[in-house]
Short mmCIF file of C-alpha atoms and ligand atoms in Angstrom, two decimals:
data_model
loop_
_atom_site.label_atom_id
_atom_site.label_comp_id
_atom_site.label_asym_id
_atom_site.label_seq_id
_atom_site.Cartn_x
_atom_site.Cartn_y
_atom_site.Cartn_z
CA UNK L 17 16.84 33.46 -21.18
CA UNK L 18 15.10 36.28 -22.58
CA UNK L 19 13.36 38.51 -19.91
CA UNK L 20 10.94 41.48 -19.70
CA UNK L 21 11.70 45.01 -18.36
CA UNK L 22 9.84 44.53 -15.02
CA UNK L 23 10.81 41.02 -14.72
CA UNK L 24 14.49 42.19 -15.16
CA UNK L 25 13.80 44.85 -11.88
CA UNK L 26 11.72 42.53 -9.93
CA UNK L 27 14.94 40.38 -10.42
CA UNK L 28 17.54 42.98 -9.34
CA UNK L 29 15.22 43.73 -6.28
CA UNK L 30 15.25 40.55 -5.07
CA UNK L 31 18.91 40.24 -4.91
CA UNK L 32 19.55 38.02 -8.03
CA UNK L 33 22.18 39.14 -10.89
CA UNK L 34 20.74 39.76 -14.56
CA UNK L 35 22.44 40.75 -17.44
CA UNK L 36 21.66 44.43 -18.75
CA UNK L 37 22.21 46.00 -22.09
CA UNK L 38 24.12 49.08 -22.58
CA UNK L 39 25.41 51.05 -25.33
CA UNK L 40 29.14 49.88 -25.21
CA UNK L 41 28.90 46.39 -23.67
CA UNK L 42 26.57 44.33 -22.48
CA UNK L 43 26.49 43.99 -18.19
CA UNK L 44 26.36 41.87 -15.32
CA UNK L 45 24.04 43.73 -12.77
CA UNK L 46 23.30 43.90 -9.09
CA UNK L 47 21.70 46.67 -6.84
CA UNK L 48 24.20 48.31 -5.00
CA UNK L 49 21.96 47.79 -2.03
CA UNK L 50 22.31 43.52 -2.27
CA UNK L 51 25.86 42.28 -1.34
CA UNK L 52 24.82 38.72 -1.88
CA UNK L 53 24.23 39.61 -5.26
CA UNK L 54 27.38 41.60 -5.30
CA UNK L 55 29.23 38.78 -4.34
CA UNK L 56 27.67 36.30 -6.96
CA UNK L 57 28.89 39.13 -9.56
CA UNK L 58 32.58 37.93 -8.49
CA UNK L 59 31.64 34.53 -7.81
CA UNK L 60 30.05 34.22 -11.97
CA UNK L 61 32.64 36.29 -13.36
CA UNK L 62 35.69 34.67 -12.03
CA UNK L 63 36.56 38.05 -10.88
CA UNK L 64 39.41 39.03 -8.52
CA UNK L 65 38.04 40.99 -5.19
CA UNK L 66 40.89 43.42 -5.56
CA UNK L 67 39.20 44.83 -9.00
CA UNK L 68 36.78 47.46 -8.55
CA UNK L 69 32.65 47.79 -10.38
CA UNK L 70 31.64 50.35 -11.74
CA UNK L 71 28.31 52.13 -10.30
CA UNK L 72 25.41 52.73 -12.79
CA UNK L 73 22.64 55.75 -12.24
CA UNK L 74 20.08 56.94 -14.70
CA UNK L 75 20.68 60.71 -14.02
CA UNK L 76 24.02 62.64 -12.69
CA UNK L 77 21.53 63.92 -9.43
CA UNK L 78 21.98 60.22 -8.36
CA UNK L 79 25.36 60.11 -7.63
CA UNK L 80 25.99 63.38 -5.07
CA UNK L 81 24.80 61.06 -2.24
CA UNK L 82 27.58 58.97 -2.61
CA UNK L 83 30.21 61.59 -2.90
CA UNK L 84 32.46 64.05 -1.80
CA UNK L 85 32.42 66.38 -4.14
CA UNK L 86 32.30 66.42 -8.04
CA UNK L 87 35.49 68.78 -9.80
CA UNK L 88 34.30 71.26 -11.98
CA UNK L 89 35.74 69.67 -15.06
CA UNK L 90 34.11 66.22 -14.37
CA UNK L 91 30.83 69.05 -14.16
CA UNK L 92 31.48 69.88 -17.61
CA UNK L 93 32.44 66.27 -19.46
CA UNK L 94 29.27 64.74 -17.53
CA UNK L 95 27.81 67.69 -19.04
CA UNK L 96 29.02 66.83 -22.22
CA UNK L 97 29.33 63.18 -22.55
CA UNK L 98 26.19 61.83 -19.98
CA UNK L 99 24.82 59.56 -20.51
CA UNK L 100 27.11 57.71 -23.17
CA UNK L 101 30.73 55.73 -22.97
CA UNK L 102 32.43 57.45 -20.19
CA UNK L 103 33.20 56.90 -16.53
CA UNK L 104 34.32 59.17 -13.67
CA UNK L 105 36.56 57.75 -10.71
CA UNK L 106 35.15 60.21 -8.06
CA UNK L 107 36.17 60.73 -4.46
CA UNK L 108 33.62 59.21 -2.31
CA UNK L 109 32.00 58.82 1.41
CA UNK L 110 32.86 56.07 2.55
CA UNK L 111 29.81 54.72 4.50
CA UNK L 112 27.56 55.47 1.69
CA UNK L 113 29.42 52.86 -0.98
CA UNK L 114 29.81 49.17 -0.25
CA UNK L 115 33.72 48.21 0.39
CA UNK L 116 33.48 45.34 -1.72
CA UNK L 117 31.86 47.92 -4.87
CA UNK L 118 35.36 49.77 -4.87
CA UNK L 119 37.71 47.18 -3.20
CA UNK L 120 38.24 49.11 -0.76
CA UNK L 121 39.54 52.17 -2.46
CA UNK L 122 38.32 55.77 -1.39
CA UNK L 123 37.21 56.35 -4.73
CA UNK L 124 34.28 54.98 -6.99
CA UNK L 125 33.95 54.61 -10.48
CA UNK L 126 30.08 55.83 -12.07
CA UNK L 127 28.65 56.09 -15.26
CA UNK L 128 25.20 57.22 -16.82
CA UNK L 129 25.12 54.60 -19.54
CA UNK L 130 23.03 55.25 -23.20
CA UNK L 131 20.23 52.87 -23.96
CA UNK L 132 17.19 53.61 -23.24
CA UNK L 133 16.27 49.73 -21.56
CA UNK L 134 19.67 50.22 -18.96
CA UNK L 135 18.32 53.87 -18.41
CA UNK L 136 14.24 52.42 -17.57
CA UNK L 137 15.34 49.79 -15.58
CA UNK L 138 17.86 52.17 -13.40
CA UNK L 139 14.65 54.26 -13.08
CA UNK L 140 13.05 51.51 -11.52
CA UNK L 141 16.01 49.63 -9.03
CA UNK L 142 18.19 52.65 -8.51
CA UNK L 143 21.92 52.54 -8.81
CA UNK L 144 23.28 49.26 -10.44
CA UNK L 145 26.58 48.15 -9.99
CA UNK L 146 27.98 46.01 -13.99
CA UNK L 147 30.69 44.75 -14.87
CA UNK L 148 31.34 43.60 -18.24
CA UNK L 149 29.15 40.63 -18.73
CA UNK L 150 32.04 37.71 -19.95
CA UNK L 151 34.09 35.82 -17.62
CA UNK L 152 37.09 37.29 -16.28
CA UNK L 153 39.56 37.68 -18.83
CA UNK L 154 37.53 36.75 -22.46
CA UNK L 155 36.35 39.42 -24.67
CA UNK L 156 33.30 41.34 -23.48
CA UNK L 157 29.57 40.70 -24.43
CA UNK L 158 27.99 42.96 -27.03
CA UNK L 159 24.91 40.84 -27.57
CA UNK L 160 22.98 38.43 -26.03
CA UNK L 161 24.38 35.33 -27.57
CA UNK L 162 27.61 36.11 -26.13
CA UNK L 163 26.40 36.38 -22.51
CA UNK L 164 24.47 33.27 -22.99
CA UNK L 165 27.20 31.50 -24.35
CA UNK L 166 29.65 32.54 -21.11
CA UNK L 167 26.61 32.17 -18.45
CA UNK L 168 24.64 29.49 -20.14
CA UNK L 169 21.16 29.40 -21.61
CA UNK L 170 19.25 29.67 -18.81
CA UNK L 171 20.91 33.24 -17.41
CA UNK L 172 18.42 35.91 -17.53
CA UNK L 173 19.33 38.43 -20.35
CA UNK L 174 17.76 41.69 -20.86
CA UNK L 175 17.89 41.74 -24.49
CA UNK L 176 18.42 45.41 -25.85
CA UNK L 177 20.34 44.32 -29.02
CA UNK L 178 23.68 44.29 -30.35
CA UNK L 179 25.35 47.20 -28.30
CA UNK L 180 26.11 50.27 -30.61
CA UNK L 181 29.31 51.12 -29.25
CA UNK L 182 31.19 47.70 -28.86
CA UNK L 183 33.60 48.66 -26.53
CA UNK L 184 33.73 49.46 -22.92
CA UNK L 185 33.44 52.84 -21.30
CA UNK L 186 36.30 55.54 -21.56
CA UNK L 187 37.32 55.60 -17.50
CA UNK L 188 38.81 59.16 -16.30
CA UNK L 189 40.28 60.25 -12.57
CA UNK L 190 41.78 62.96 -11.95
CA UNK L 191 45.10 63.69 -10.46
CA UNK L 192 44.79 66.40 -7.85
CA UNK L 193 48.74 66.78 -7.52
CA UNK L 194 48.67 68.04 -10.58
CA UNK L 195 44.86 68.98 -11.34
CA UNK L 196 44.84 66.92 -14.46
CA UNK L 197 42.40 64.54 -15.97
CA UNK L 198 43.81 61.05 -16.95
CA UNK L 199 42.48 58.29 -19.40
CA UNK L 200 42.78 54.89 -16.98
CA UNK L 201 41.14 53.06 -19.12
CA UNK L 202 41.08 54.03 -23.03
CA UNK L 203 37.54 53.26 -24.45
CA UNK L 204 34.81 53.99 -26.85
CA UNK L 205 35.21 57.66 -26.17
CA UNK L 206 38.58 58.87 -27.49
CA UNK L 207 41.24 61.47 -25.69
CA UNK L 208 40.43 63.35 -29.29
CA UNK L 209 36.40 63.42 -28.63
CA UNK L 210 37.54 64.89 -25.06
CA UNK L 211 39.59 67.76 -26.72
CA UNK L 212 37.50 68.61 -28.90
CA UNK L 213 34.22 69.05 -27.14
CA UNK L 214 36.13 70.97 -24.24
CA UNK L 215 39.52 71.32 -25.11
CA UNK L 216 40.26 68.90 -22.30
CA UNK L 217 43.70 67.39 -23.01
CA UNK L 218 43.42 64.18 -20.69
CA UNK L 219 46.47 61.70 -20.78
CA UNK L 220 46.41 58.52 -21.59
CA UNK L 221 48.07 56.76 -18.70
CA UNK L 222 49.53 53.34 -19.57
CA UNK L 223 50.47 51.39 -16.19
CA UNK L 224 54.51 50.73 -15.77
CA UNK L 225 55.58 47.20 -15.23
CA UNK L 226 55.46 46.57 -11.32
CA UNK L 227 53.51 49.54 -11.07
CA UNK L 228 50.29 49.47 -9.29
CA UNK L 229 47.83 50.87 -11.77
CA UNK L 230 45.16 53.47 -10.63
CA UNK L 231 42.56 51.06 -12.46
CA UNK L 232 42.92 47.54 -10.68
CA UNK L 233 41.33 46.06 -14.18
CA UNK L 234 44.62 46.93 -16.53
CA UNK L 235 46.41 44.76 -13.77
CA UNK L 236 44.53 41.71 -15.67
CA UNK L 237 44.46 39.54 -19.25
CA UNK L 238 41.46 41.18 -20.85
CA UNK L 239 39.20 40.51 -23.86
CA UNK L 240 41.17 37.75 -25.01
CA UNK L 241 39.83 34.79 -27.18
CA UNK L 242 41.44 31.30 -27.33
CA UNK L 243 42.57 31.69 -30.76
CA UNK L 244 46.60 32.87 -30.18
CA UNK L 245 46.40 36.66 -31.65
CA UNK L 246 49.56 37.41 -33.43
CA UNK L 247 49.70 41.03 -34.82
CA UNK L 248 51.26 42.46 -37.96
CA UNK L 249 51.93 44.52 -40.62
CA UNK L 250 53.30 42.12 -42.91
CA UNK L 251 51.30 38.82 -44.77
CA UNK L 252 53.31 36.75 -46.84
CA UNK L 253 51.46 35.91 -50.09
CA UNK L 254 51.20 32.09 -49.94
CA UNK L 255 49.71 32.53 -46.32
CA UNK L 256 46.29 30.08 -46.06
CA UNK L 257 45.90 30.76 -42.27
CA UNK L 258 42.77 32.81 -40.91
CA UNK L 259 43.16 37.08 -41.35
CA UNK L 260 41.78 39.63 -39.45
CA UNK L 261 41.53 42.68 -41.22
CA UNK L 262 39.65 45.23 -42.81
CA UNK L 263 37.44 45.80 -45.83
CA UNK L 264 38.71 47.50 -48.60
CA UNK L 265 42.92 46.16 -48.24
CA UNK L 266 44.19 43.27 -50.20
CA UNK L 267 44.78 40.13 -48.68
CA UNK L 268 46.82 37.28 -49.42
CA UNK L 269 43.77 35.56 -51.74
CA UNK L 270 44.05 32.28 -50.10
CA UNK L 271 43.98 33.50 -46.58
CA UNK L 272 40.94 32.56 -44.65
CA UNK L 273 39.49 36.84 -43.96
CA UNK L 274 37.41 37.56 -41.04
CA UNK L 275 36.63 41.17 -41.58
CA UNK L 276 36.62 44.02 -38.36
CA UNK L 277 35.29 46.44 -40.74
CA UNK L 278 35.72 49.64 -42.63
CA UNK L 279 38.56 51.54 -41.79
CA UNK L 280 37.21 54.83 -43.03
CA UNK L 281 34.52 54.21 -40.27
CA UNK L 282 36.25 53.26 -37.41
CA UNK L 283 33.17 52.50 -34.90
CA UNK L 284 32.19 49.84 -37.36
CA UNK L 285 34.90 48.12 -36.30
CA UNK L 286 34.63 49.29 -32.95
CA UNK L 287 31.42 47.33 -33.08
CA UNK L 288 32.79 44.22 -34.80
CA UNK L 289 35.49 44.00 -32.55
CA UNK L 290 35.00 41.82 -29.91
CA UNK L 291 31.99 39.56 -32.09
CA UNK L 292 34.75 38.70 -34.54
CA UNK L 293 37.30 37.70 -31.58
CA UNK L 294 34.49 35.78 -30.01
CA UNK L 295 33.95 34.13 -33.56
CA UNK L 296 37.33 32.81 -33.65
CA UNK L 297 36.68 30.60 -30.85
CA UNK L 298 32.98 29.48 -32.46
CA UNK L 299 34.48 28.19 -34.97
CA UNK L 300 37.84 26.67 -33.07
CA UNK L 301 40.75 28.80 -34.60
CA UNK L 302 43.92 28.21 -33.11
CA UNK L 303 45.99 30.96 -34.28
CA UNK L 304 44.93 34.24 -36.18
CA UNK L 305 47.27 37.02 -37.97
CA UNK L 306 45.35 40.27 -37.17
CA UNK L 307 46.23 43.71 -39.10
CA UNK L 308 47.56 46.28 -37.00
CA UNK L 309 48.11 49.01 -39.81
CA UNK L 310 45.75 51.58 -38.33
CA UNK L 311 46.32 54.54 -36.78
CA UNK L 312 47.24 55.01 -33.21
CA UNK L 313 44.75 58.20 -32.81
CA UNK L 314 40.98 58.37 -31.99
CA UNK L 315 38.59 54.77 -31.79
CA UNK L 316 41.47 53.52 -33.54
CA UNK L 317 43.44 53.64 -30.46
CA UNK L 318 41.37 51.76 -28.07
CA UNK L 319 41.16 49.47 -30.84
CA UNK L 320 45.04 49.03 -30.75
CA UNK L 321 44.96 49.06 -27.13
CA UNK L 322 42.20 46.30 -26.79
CA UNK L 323 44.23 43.87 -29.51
CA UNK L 324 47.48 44.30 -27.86
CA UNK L 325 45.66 43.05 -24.33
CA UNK L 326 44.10 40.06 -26.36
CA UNK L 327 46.69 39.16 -27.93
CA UNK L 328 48.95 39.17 -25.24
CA UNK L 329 49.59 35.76 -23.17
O1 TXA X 405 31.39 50.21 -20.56
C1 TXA X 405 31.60 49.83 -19.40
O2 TXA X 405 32.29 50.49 -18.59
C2 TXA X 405 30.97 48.49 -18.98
C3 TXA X 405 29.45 48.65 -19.01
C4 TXA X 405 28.71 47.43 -18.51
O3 TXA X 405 29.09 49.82 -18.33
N1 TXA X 405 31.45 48.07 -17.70
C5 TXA X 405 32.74 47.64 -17.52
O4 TXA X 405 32.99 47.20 -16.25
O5 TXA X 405 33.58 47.64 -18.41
P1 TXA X 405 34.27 46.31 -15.87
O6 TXA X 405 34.02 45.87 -14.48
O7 TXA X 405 34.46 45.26 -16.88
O8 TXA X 405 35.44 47.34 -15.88
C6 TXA X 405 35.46 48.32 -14.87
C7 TXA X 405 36.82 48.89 -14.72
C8 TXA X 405 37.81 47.94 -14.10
O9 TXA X 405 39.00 47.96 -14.86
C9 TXA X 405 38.05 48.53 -12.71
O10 TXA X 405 39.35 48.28 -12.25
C10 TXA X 405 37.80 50.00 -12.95
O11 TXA X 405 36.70 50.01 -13.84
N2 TXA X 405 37.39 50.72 -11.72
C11 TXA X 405 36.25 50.56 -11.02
N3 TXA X 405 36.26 51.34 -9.92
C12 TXA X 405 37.43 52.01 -9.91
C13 TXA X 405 38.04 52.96 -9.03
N4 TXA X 405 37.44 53.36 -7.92
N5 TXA X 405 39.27 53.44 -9.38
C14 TXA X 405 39.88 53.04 -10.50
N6 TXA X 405 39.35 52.13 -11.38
C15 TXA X 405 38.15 51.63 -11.08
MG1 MG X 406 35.38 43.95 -18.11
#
C-alpha cells in the first residue's frame, strides 16, 4: 500500500513499521525510540534476535550522541562516501542504543543512506533503524513489488522507485589490534572504490567455518530464491534449462536466458541482481544454471559473493 511522505512519518512516530526506500535496497523501518516496533521488525522478518540493525541518520552530526568516539579514518570515508552504500560498525555508549538494535554487542552499525525520500523522512522521525525489507533469508527488496509480495498488499510502502544501487550497503569495522579497516560485509561499494578515493586498503574478511563472524548476518542463508542456483562456467550445447547470464555471451540457443545485464557495466547487473533471482520464483523455476565467468574484483565481487550465498543450501 502506497503511502505519502508524512503519512510514512506519522507512521514511524506512532510506533508502526513501514517500508522505506533507499538507494541500495529497499527497508523495513522503525524509530529507534519504539521497541514495540523494533520487535515487530524481528517478528515480520523472521529474523534471529542474535543479528544486529543497522541505524539510519540523515546527517553524520546525528550519530556522535550515540557514540564513543568516531576513528579518524571512518572521519574521512564518511567524508567521502556519506550519504551512499556504506556502513560503519562504531563503538558505542551503551545507554544511548537499544540492546535489542545491536544484540547486545558494544558496537552499532550506521549509515547515511542516498535517496532523497529515506533522507526527508529521517529529517522528520530522527534515526531509523532498517533492515533489508524481505523475509529472513530471500533475496532483498529493490522495489516495491517485492516488499509487497513478502509483506502482502496491504503493508505500507514508501514508494521511491526501483533502488539504483541493488545491493546492500558495504559494512566496515575496524580492528583496533591492528588499526585496520575490514570489509564485514562486501556490498555495493567495492574494497577498489575504497582505495581509490583514499588509498584505504580495507580487507575483505570472509568468516571461517565455526568461527563467530564480526557481522552476526554472514552467520545466515541470505538472498536466496527457491529456484536451486547451480553455478558454472561450462553450458553444454543441447542444454534447454533456464540461464542466467549476461548480455552480449553466447548461450546454448535453446536455453531458456534470463539476462543480469551488461558485463561491461557491472552496476547494471548490480541492479538486476536480486529482481532476476526474485523472478525465478514468479515464474516457478526449479533449478537455474547461473554464469559465474566474471571477475572476482570491484561490483563484480559482491556480485560473486551474493550468488555463492544464494546458491548455497
Ligand atoms: O544497504 C543496507 O545496508 C540495507 C538498507 C536498508 O540500508 N540494510 C541492510 O540491513 O542490509 P540488514 O539488516 O539486512 O543487514 C545488516 C547487517 C547484518 O548482517 C548485521 O549482522 C550487520 O549489518 N550488523 C548490524 N550491526 C552490527 C554490529 N554492531 N556489528 C557487526 N555487524 C552488524
Ligand atoms: Mg538483509
Amino acid at each position: 500500500m502506497d503511502i505519502t511522505l508524512l503519512q510514512a512519518a506519522d507512521l514511524l512516530l506512532s510506533s508502526e513499521v513501514i517500508a522505506v526506500p533507499t538507494e541500495t535496497v529497499y527497508g523495513l523501518a522503525a524509530s529507534l525510540y519504539k521497541p514495540a516496533a523494533i520487535e515487530r521488525i524481528f517478528s515480520l522478518k523472521g529474523r534471529p534476535a542474535n543479528n544486529p540493525l543497522i541505524i539510519h541518520v540523515a546527517d553524520i552530526n546525528d550519530i556522535y550522541p550515540f557514540i564513543i568516539k568516531l576513528d579518524p579514518d571512518f572521519l574521512k570515508l564518511a567524508k567521502s562516501f556519506w550519504p551512499g552504500p556504506m556502513t560503519l560498525v562504531l563503538p558505542i555508549i551503551e545507554a544511548k542504543v537499544p540492546s535489542i538494535v545491536r544484540a547486545n554487542l558494544t558496537t552499532a552499525a550506521f549509515r547515511i543512506p542516498n535517496h532523497p525520500l529515506a533522507i526527508e523522512l529521517l529529517k522528520l522521525t530522527g534515526p531509523l533503524v532498517m533492515p533489508s525489507a524481505n523475509l529472513s533469508g530471500k533475496p532483498s527488496a529493490t522495489c516495491r513489488k517485492h516488499v509487497e509480495t513478502d509483506f502482502g498488499s496491504d503493508f505500507p510502502v514508501l514508494d521511491g522507485g526501483t533502488c539504483t544501487k541493488g545491493l546492500e550497503s558495504t559494512i566496515l569495522y575496524k580492528d583496533v589490534s591492528v588499526n585496520e579497516i575490514k570489509i564485514i560485509r562486501q556490498g555495493a561499494l567495492s574494497k577498489e572504490d575504497i582505495y581509490n578515493a583514499l588509498k584505504i586498503n580495507a580487507e575483505i574478511v570472509k568468516p571461517q567455518n565455526n568461527e563467530k563472524p564480526i557481522c552476526p548476518g554472514q552467520l545466515y542463508r541470505h538472498y536466496a530464491p527457491k529456484a536451486k542456483l547451480v553455478l558454472t562456467t561450462i553450458f553444454p550445447e543441447n542444454y534447454q534449462g533456464v540461464l542466467v547470464g549476461y548480455e552480449n555471451r553466447a548461450y546454448p540457443k535453446n536455453s531458456i536466458f534470463y539476462c543480469l545485464g551488461d558485463l561491461n557495466k557491472p552496476e547494471s547487473i548490480s541492479k538486476n541482481l536480486y529482481m532476476i533471482l526474485r523472478k525465478l520464483d514468479e515464474n516457478n523455476v526449479s533449478e537455474a544454471l547461473v554464469d559465474i565467468n566474471i571477475p572476482d574484483t570491484g561490483l563484480f565481487a559482491t556480485i560473486l559473493e551474493r550468488l555463492q550465498k544464494a546458491s548455497s543450501s
